[in-house]
Short mmCIF file of C-alpha atoms in Angstrom, two decimals:
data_model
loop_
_atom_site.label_atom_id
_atom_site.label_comp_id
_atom_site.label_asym_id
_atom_site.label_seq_id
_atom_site.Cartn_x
_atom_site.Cartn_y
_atom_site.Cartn_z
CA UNK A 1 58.93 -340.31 -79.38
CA UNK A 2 59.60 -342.13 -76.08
CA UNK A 3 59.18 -339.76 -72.94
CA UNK A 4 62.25 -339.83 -70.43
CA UNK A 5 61.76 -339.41 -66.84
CA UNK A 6 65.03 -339.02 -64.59
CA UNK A 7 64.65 -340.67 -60.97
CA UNK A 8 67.08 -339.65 -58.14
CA UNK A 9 67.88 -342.17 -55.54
CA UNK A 10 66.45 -345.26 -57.53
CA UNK A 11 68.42 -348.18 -54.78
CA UNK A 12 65.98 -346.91 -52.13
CA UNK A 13 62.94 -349.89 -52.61
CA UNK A 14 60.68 -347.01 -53.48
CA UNK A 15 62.52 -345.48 -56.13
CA UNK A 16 63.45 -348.49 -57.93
CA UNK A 17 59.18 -349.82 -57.46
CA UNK A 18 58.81 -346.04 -59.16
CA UNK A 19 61.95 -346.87 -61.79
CA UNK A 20 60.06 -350.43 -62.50
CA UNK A 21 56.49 -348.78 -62.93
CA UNK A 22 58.07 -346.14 -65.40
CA UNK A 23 59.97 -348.59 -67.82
CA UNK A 24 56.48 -350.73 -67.63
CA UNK A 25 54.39 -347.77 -68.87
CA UNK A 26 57.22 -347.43 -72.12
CA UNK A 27 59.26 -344.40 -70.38
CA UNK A 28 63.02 -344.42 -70.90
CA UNK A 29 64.01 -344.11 -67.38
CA UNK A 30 67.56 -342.67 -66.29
CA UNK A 31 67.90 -344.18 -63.03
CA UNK A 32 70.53 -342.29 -60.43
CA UNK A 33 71.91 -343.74 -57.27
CA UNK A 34 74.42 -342.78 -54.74
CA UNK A 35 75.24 -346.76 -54.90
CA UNK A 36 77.43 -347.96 -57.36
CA UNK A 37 75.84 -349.03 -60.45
CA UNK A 38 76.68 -352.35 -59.52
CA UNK A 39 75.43 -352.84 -56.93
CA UNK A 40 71.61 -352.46 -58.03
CA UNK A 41 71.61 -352.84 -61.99
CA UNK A 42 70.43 -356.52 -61.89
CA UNK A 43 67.00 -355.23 -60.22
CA UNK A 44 66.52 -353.89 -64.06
CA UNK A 45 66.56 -355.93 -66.72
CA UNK A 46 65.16 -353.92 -69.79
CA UNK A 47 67.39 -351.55 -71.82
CA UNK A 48 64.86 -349.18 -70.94
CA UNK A 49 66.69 -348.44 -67.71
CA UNK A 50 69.77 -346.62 -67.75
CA UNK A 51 71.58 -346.26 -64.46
CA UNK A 52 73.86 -343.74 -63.46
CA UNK A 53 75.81 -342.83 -60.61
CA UNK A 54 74.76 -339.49 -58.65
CA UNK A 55 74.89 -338.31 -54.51
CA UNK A 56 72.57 -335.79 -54.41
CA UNK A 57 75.09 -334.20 -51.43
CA UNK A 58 78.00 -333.26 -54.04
CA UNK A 59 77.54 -330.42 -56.98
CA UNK A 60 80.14 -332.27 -58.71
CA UNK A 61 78.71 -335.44 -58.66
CA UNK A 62 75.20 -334.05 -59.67
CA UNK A 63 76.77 -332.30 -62.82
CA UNK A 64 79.14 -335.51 -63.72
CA UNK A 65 76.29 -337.64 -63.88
CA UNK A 66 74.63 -335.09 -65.67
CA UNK A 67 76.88 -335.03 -68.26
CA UNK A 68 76.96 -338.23 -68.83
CA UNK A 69 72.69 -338.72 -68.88
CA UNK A 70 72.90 -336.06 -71.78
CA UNK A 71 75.42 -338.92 -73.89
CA UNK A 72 71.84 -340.79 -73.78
CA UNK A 73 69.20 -338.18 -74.40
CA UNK A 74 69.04 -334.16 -74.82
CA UNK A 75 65.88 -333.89 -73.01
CA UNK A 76 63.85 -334.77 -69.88
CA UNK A 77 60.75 -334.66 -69.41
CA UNK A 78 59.63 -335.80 -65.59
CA UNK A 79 61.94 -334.96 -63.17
CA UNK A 80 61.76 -336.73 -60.23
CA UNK A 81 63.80 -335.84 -57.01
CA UNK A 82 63.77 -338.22 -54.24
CA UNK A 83 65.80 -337.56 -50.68
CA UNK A 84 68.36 -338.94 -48.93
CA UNK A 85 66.00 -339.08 -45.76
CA UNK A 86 67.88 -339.37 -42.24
CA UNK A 87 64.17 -340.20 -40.76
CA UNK A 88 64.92 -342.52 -38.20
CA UNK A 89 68.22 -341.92 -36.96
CA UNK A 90 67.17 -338.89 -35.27
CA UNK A 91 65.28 -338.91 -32.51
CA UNK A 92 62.42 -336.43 -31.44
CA UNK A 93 62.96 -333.79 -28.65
CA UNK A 94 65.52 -331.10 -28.51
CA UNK A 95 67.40 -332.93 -26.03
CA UNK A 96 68.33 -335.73 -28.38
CA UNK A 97 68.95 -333.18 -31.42
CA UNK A 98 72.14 -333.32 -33.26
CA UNK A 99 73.18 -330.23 -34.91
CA UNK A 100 75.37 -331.87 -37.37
CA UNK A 101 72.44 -334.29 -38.51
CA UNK A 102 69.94 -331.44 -38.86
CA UNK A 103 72.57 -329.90 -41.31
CA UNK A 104 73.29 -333.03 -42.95
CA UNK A 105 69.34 -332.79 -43.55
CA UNK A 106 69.04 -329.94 -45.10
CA UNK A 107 72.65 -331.39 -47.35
CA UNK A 108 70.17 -334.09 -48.68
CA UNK A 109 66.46 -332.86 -48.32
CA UNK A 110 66.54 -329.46 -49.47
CA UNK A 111 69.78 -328.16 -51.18
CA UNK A 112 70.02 -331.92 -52.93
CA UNK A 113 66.67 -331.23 -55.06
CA UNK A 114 67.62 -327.65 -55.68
CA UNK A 115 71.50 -329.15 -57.05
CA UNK A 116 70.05 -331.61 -59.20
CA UNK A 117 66.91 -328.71 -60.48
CA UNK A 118 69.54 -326.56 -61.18
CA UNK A 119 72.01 -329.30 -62.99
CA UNK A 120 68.98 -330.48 -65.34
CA UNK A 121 66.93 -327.21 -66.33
CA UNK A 122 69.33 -326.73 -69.29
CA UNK A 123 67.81 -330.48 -70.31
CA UNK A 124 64.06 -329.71 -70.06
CA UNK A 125 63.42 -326.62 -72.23
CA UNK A 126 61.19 -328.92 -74.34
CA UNK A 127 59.04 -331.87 -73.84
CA UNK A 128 56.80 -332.11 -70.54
CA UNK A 129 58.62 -329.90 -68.03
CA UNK A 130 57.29 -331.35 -65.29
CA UNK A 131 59.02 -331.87 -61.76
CA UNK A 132 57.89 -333.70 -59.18
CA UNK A 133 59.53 -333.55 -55.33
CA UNK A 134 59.39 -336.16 -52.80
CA UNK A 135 58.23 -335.10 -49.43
CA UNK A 136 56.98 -335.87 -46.00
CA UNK A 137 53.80 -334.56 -43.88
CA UNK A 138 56.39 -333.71 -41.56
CA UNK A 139 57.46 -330.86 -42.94
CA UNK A 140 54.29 -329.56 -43.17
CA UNK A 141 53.73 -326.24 -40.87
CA UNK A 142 50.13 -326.34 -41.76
CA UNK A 143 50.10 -329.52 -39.86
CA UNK A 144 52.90 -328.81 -37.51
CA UNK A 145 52.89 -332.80 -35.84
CA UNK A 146 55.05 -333.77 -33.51
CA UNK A 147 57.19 -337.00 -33.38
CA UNK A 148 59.90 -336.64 -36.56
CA UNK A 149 63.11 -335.86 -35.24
CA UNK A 150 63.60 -331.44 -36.04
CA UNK A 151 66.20 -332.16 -38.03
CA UNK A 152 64.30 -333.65 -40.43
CA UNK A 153 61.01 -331.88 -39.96
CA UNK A 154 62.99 -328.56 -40.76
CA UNK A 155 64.46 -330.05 -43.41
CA UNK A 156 61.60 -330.87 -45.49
CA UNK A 157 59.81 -327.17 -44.62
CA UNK A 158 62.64 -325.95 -46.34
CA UNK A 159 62.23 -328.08 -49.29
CA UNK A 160 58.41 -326.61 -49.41
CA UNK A 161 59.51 -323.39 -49.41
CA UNK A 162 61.92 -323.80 -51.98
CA UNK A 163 58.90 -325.90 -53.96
CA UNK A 164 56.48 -322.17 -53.69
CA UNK A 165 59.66 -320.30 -54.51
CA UNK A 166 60.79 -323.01 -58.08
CA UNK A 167 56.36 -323.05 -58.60
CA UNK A 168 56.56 -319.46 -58.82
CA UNK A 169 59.39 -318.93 -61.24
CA UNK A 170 58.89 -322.27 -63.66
CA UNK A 171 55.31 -322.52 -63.53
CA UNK A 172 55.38 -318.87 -65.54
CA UNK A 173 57.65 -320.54 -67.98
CA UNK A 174 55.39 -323.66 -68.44
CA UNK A 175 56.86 -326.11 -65.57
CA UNK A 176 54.31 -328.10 -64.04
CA UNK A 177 55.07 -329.89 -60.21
CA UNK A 178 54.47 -332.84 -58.10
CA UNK A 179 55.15 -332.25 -54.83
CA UNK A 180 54.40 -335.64 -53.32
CA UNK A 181 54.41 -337.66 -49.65
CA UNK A 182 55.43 -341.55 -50.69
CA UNK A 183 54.25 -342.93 -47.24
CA UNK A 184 55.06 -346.06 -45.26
CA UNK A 185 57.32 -348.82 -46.54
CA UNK A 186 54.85 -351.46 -46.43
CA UNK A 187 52.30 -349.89 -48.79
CA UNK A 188 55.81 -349.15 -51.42
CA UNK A 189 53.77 -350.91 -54.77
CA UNK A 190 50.69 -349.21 -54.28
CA UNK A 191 52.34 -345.67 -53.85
CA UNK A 192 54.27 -346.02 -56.65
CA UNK A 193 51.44 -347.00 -59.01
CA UNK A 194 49.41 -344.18 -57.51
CA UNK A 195 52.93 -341.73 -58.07
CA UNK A 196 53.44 -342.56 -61.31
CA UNK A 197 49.95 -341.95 -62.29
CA UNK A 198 49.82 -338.33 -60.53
CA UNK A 199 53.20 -337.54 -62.51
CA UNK A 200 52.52 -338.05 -65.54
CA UNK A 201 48.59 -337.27 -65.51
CA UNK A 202 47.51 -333.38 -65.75
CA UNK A 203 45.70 -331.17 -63.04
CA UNK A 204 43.27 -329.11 -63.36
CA UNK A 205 44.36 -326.92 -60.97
CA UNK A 206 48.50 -326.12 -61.83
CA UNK A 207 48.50 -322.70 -61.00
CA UNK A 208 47.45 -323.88 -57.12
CA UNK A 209 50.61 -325.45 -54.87
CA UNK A 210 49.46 -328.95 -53.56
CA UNK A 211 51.14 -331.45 -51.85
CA UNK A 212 49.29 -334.80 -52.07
CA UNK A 213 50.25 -337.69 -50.35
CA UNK A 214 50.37 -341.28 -51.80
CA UNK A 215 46.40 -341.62 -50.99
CA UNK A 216 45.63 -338.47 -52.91
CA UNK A 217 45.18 -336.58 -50.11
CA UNK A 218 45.98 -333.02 -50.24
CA UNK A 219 48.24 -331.71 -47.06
CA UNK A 220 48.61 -328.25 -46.27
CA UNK A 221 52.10 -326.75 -46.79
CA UNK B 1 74.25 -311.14 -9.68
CA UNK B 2 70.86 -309.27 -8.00
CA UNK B 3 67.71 -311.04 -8.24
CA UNK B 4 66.83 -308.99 -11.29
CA UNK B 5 65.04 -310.27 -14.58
CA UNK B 6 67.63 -311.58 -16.78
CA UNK B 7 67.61 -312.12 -20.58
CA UNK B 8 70.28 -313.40 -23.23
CA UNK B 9 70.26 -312.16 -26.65
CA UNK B 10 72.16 -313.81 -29.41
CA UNK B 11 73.64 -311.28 -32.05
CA UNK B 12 73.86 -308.73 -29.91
CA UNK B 13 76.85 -306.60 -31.55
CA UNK B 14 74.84 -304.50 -33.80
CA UNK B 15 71.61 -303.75 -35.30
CA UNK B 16 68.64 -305.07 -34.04
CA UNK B 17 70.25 -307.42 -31.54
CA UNK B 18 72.23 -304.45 -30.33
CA UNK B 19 68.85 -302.27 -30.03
CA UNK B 20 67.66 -304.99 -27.74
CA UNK B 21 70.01 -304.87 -25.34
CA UNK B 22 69.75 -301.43 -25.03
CA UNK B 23 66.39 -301.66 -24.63
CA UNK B 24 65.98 -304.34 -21.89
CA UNK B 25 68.77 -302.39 -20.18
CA UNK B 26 66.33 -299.22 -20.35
CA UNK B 27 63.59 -301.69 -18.66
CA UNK B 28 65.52 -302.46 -16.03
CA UNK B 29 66.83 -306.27 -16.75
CA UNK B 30 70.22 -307.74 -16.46
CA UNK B 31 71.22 -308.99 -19.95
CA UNK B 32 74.07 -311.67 -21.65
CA UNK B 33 74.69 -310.39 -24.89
CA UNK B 34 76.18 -312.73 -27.29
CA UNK B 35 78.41 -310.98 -29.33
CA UNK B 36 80.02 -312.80 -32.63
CA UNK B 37 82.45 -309.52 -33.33
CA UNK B 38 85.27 -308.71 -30.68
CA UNK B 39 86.07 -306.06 -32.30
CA UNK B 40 83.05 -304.59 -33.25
CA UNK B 41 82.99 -301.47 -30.38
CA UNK B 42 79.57 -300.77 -29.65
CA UNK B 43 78.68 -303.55 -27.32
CA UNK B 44 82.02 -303.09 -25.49
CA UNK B 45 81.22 -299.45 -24.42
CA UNK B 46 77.60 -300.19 -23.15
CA UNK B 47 78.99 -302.67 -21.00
CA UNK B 48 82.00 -300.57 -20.14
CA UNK B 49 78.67 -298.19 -18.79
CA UNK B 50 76.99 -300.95 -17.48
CA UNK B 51 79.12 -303.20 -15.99
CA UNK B 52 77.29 -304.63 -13.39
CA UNK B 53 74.11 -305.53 -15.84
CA UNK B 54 75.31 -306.25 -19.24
CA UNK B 55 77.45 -309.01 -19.75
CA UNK B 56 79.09 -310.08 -23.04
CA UNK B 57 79.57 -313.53 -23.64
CA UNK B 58 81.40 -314.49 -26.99
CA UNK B 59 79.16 -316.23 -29.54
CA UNK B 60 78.82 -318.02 -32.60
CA UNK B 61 75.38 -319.61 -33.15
CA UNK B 62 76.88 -321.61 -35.60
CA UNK B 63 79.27 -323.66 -33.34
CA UNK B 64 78.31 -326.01 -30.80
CA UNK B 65 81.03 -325.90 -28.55
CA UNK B 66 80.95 -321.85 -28.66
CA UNK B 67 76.51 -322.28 -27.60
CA UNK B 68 78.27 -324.88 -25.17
CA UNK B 69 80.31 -322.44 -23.61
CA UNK B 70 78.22 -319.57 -23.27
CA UNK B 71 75.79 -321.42 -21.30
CA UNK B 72 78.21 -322.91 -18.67
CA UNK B 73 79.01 -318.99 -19.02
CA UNK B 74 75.55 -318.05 -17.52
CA UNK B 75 75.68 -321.25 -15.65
CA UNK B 76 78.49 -319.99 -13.54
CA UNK B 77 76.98 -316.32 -13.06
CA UNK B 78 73.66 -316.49 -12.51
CA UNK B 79 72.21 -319.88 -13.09
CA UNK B 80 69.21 -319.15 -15.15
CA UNK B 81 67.61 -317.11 -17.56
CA UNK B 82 64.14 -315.67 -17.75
CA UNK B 83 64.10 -314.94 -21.63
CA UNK B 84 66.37 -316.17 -24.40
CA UNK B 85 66.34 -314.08 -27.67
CA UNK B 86 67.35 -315.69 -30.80
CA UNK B 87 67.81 -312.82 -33.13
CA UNK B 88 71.42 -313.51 -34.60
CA UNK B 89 70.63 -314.12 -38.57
CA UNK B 90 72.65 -313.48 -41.66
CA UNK B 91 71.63 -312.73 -45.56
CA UNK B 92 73.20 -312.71 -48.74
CA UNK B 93 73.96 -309.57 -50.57
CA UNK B 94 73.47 -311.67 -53.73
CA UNK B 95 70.06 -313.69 -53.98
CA UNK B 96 70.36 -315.72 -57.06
CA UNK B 97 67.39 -317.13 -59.37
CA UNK B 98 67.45 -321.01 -59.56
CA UNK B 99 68.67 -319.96 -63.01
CA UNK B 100 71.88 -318.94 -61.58
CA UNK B 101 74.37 -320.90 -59.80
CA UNK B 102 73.74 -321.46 -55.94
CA UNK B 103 76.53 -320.61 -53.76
CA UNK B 104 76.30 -323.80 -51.59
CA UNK B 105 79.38 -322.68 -48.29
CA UNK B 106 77.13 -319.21 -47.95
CA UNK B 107 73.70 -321.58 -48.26
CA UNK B 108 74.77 -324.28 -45.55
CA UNK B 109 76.43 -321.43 -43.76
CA UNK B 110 72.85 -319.08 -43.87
CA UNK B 111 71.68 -322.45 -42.54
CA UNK B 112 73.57 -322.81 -39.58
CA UNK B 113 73.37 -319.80 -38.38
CA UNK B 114 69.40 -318.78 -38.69
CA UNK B 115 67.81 -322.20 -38.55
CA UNK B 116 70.55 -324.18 -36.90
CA UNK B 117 71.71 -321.99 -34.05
CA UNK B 118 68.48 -321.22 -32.10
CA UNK B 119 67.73 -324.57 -32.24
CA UNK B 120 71.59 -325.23 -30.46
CA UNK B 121 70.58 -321.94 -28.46
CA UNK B 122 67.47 -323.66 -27.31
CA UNK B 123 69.06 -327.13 -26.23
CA UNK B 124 71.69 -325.69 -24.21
CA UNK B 125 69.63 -323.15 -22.58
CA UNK B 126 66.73 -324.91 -21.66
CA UNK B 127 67.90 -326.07 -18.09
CA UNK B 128 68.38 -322.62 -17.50
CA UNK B 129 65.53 -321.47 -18.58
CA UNK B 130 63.28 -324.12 -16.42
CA UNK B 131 65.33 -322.61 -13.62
CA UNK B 132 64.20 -318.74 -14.78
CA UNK B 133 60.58 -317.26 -14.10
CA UNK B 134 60.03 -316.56 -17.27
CA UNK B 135 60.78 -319.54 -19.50
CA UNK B 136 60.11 -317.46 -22.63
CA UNK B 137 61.49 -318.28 -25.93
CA UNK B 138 62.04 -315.52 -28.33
CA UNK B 139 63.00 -316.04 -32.00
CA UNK B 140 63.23 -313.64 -34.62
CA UNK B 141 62.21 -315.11 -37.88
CA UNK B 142 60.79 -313.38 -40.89
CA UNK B 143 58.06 -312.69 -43.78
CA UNK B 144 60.51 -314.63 -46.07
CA UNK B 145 60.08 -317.59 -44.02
CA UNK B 146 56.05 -317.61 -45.22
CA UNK B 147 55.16 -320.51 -47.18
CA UNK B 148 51.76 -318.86 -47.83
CA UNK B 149 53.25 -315.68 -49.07
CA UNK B 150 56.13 -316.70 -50.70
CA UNK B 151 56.62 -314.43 -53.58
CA UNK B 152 60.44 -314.75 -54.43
CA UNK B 153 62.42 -315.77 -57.41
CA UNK B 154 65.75 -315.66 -55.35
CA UNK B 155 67.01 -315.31 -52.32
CA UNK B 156 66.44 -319.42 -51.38
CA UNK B 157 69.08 -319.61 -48.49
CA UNK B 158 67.46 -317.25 -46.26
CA UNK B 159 63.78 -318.13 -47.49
CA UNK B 160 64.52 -321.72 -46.79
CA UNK B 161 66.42 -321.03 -43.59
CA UNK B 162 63.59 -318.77 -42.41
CA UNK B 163 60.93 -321.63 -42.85
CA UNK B 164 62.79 -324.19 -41.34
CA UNK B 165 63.36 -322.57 -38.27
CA UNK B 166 60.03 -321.86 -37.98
CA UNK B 167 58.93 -325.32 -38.24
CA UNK B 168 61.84 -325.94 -35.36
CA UNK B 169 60.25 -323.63 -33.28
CA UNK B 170 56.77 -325.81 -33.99
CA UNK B 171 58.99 -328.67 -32.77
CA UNK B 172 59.62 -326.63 -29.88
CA UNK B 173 56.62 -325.62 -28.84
CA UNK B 174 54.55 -329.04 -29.03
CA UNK B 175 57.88 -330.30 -26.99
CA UNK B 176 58.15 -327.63 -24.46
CA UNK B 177 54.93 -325.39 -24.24
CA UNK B 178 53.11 -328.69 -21.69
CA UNK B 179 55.76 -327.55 -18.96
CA UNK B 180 54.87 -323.77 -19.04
CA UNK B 181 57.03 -322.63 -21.63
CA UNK B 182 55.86 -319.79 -23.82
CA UNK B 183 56.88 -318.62 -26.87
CA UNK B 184 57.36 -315.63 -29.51
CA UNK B 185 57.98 -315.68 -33.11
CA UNK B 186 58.58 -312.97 -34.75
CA UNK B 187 59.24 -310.68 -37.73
CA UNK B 188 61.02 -307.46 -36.96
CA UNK B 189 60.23 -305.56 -40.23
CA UNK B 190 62.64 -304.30 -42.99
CA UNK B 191 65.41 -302.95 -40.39
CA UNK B 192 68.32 -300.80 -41.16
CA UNK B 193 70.67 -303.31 -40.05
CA UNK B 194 73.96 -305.51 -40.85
CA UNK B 195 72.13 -308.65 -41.58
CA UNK B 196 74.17 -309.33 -44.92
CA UNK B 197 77.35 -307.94 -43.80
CA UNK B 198 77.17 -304.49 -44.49
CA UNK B 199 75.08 -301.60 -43.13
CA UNK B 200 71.76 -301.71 -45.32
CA UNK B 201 70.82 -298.14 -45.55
CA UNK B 202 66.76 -298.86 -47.45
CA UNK B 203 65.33 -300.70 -44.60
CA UNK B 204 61.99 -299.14 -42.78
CA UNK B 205 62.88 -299.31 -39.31
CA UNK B 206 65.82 -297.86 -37.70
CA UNK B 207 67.42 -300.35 -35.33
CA UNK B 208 66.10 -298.78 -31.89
CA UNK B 209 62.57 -298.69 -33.05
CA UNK B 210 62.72 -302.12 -34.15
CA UNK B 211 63.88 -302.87 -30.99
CA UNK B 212 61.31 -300.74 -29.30
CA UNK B 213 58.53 -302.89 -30.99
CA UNK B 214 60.04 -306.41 -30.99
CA UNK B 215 61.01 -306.25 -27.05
CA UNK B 216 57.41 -304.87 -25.95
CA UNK B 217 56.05 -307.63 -28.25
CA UNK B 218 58.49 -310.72 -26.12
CA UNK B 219 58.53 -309.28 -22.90
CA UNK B 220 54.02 -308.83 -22.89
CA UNK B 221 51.80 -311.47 -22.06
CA UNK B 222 49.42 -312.29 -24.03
CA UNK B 223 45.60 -313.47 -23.57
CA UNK B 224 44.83 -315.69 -20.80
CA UNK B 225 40.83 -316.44 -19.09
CA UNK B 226 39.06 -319.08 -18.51
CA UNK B 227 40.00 -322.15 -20.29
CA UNK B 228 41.74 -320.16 -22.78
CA UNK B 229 45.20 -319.46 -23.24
CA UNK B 230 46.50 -317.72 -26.41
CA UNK B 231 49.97 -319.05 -25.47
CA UNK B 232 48.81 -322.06 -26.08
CA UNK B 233 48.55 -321.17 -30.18
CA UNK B 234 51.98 -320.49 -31.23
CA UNK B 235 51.94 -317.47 -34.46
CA UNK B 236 54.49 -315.37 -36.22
CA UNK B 237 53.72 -311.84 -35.56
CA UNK B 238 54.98 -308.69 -36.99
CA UNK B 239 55.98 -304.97 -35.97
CA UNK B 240 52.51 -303.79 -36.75
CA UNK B 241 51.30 -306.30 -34.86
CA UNK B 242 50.02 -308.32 -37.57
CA UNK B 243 49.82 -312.18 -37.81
CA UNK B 244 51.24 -313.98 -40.55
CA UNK B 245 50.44 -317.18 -42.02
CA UNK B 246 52.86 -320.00 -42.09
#
């Protein structure tokens, strides 16, 4: 039985590099992009890859495209939420902060993974239940480094806390998670190799809440 | 305005934020309570007793052009502040599972207001605090906001809003703490307060004594000898006194 894995924001170079690595290892991939399908669908060419159009900002588009992924399978097994990331249009220091991009922030980065957790829990009762969330060292507190606009930082602490708070309640009912830093742009290949190994590979320790980053180092939330 | 100590507190109707104001009043400081309810009556009569030290400024967190305002407010009075206190925060009265269906307005709007709008409070009032003695930023945050003791099912708007501001105030701190700023974080305690909307009845703490506690803890200094300075190590505390991981 082929194993599915659905990928949120599959345009960005490191999604699709992850969407590419999946189909190669025999995973049906459903691929979902704010984009329109169009725009991106020549990038796959195996009918392994099925593309579907989802902003992670909109509950209605999260459940549409929902719908429609269950007219190709009834279950997924590796979820994989990526982020709209405003990194870099944000500047650091209070002075320069925008209140309407730290919001928009928290739109993609946090409440987008919880919409799309929430549209696709009906869809992984069986098989792997296994969900992996893209991150940053940024919004680590255990860290706490400077130089990420606050926006953004924020952002991404509240998508850890909402990671302890899903690890909690799935992991008694057999979910397994990835929380996971993809690192710089240049090094895209590599970290998707190394992402796609770490998703679909077990743990010996998944009771414990680690975020690793795409070196397999292990950051402090 | 005398050349008193002056603090602004955010929130300030009811509740904790009102027990604050009462309290620094008490102490002897001059005090711009931000008040979010004009109709609410409390405030209104302590500053109908105090009129020369306790001015109310109207206030929503949430709104840029209303933080905007109130500081060009305190601009045009006294020109500084010595303390700003963030403690204006709303709740749900229904935490849901992720099993349930989030309510995403009262999420975004949780948002705003406990994560968003002492971050807005902080940009507009930091010329005015470099211009006060003190340059002391207060927040009140919360256990919820604990990655390392998270222990909830529900609740993930104020959880999530609670961490994130606390990583803000990290921001903060690395940005601001090199010019002499200094900082508290804090968590009040289970208070019987308004925090989701209505009067919560269960809490621990009455209001005052909360207040009691969380305005001894901002206004004290903390550790300081040679070539050590605890300011320099920002922490959430709580009531009791106790630190709390992040």
């Amino acid at each position: 039985m082929d194993q599915i894995v659905l990928i949120t924001e599959a345009h960005h170079p490191w999604g699709r590099a992850l969407v590419r690595e999946f189909a190669q290892k025999g995973w049906r991939v459903m691929a979902c992009s704010p984009v329109s399908v169009e725009m991106f669908q020549d990038a796959f060419d195996t009918d392994r890859i099925h593309i579907f159009t989802m902003d992670m900002r909109s509950r209605e588009s999260v459940q549409q495209a929902v719908e429609r992924i269950q007219e190709q399978t009834s279950r997924v097994d590796l979820l994989v939420c990526g982020t709209l990331s405003s990194q870099g249009k944000e500047s650091a220091g209070i002075a320069n902060m925008s209140a309407d991009l730290v919001l928009e922030d928290y739109q993609a980065n946090a409440l987008g993974p919880i919409r799309v957790i929430e549209a696709c829990l009906p869809l992984m009762d069986h098989g792997l239940r296994r969900i992996a969330l893209l991150s940053d060292v940024q919004g680590s507190l255990g860290l706490g480094l400077s130089g990420a606009g606050t926006g953004y930082a924020m952002s991404k602490a509240a998508l850890h806390m909402a990671y302890t708070m899903l690890h909690g309640d799935l992991g008694r009912k057999g979910f397994t998670f990835r929380l996971f830093e993809p690192g710089p742009e240049p090094e895209t290949e590599v970290s998707a190799e190394a992402a796609a190994a770490y998703f679909t590979g077990s743990r010996e320790d998944e009771e414990r809440m680690v975020m690793l980053d795409w070196r397999g180092q292990e950051v402090p939330l | 305005m005398s050349r008193s100590r002056i603090a602004f507190v955010t929130g300030a109707d009811r509740g904790l934020g009102l027990g604050i104001t009462k309290r620094l009043l008490e102490l002897g400081w001059d005090v711009f309570a931000g008040s979010y309810l004009a109709d609410w009556p409390e405030l209104t009569e302590l500053s109908q007793k105090e009129p020369e030290r306790l001015h109310v400024i109207p206030l929503d967190v949430a709104s840029d052009e209303s933080v905007q305002a109130a500081s060009r407010a305190v601009e045009a009075t006294s020109g500084r502040v010595d303390v700003l206190i963030n403690n204006a925060g709303i709740a749900t009265h229904y935490p849901r599972t992720i099993h349930e269906e989030q309510v995403e307005e009262e999420l975004l709007q949780i948002y705003n207001v406990n994560a968003v709008g002492p971050m807005r409070m902080a940009q507009s009032f930091v010329p005015l605090l470099r211009a006060g003695a003190g340059k002391r930023m207060c927040f009140v945050s919360s256990e919820a906001g604990s990655i390392n003791r998270s222990f909830r099912d529900n609740w993930y708007g104020y959880c999530m809003s609670k961490t994130a501001l606390n990583r803000g105030v990290q921001c903060l701190f690395d940005e601001l703490r090199p010019e002499g700023f200094t900082f508290r974080l804090y968590h009040p305690g289970w208070v019987r307060s308004y925090m989701s909307g209505e009067l919560n009845t269960d809490g621990d703490l009455n209001a005052d004594d909360a207040a009691r506690m969380a305005v001894a803890y901002f206004l004290r200094n903390r550790y300081e000898d040679q070539g050590m300075q605890e300011e320099d190590r920002l922490v959430m505390r709580d009531w009791l006194g106790r630190e709390w991981p992040w």
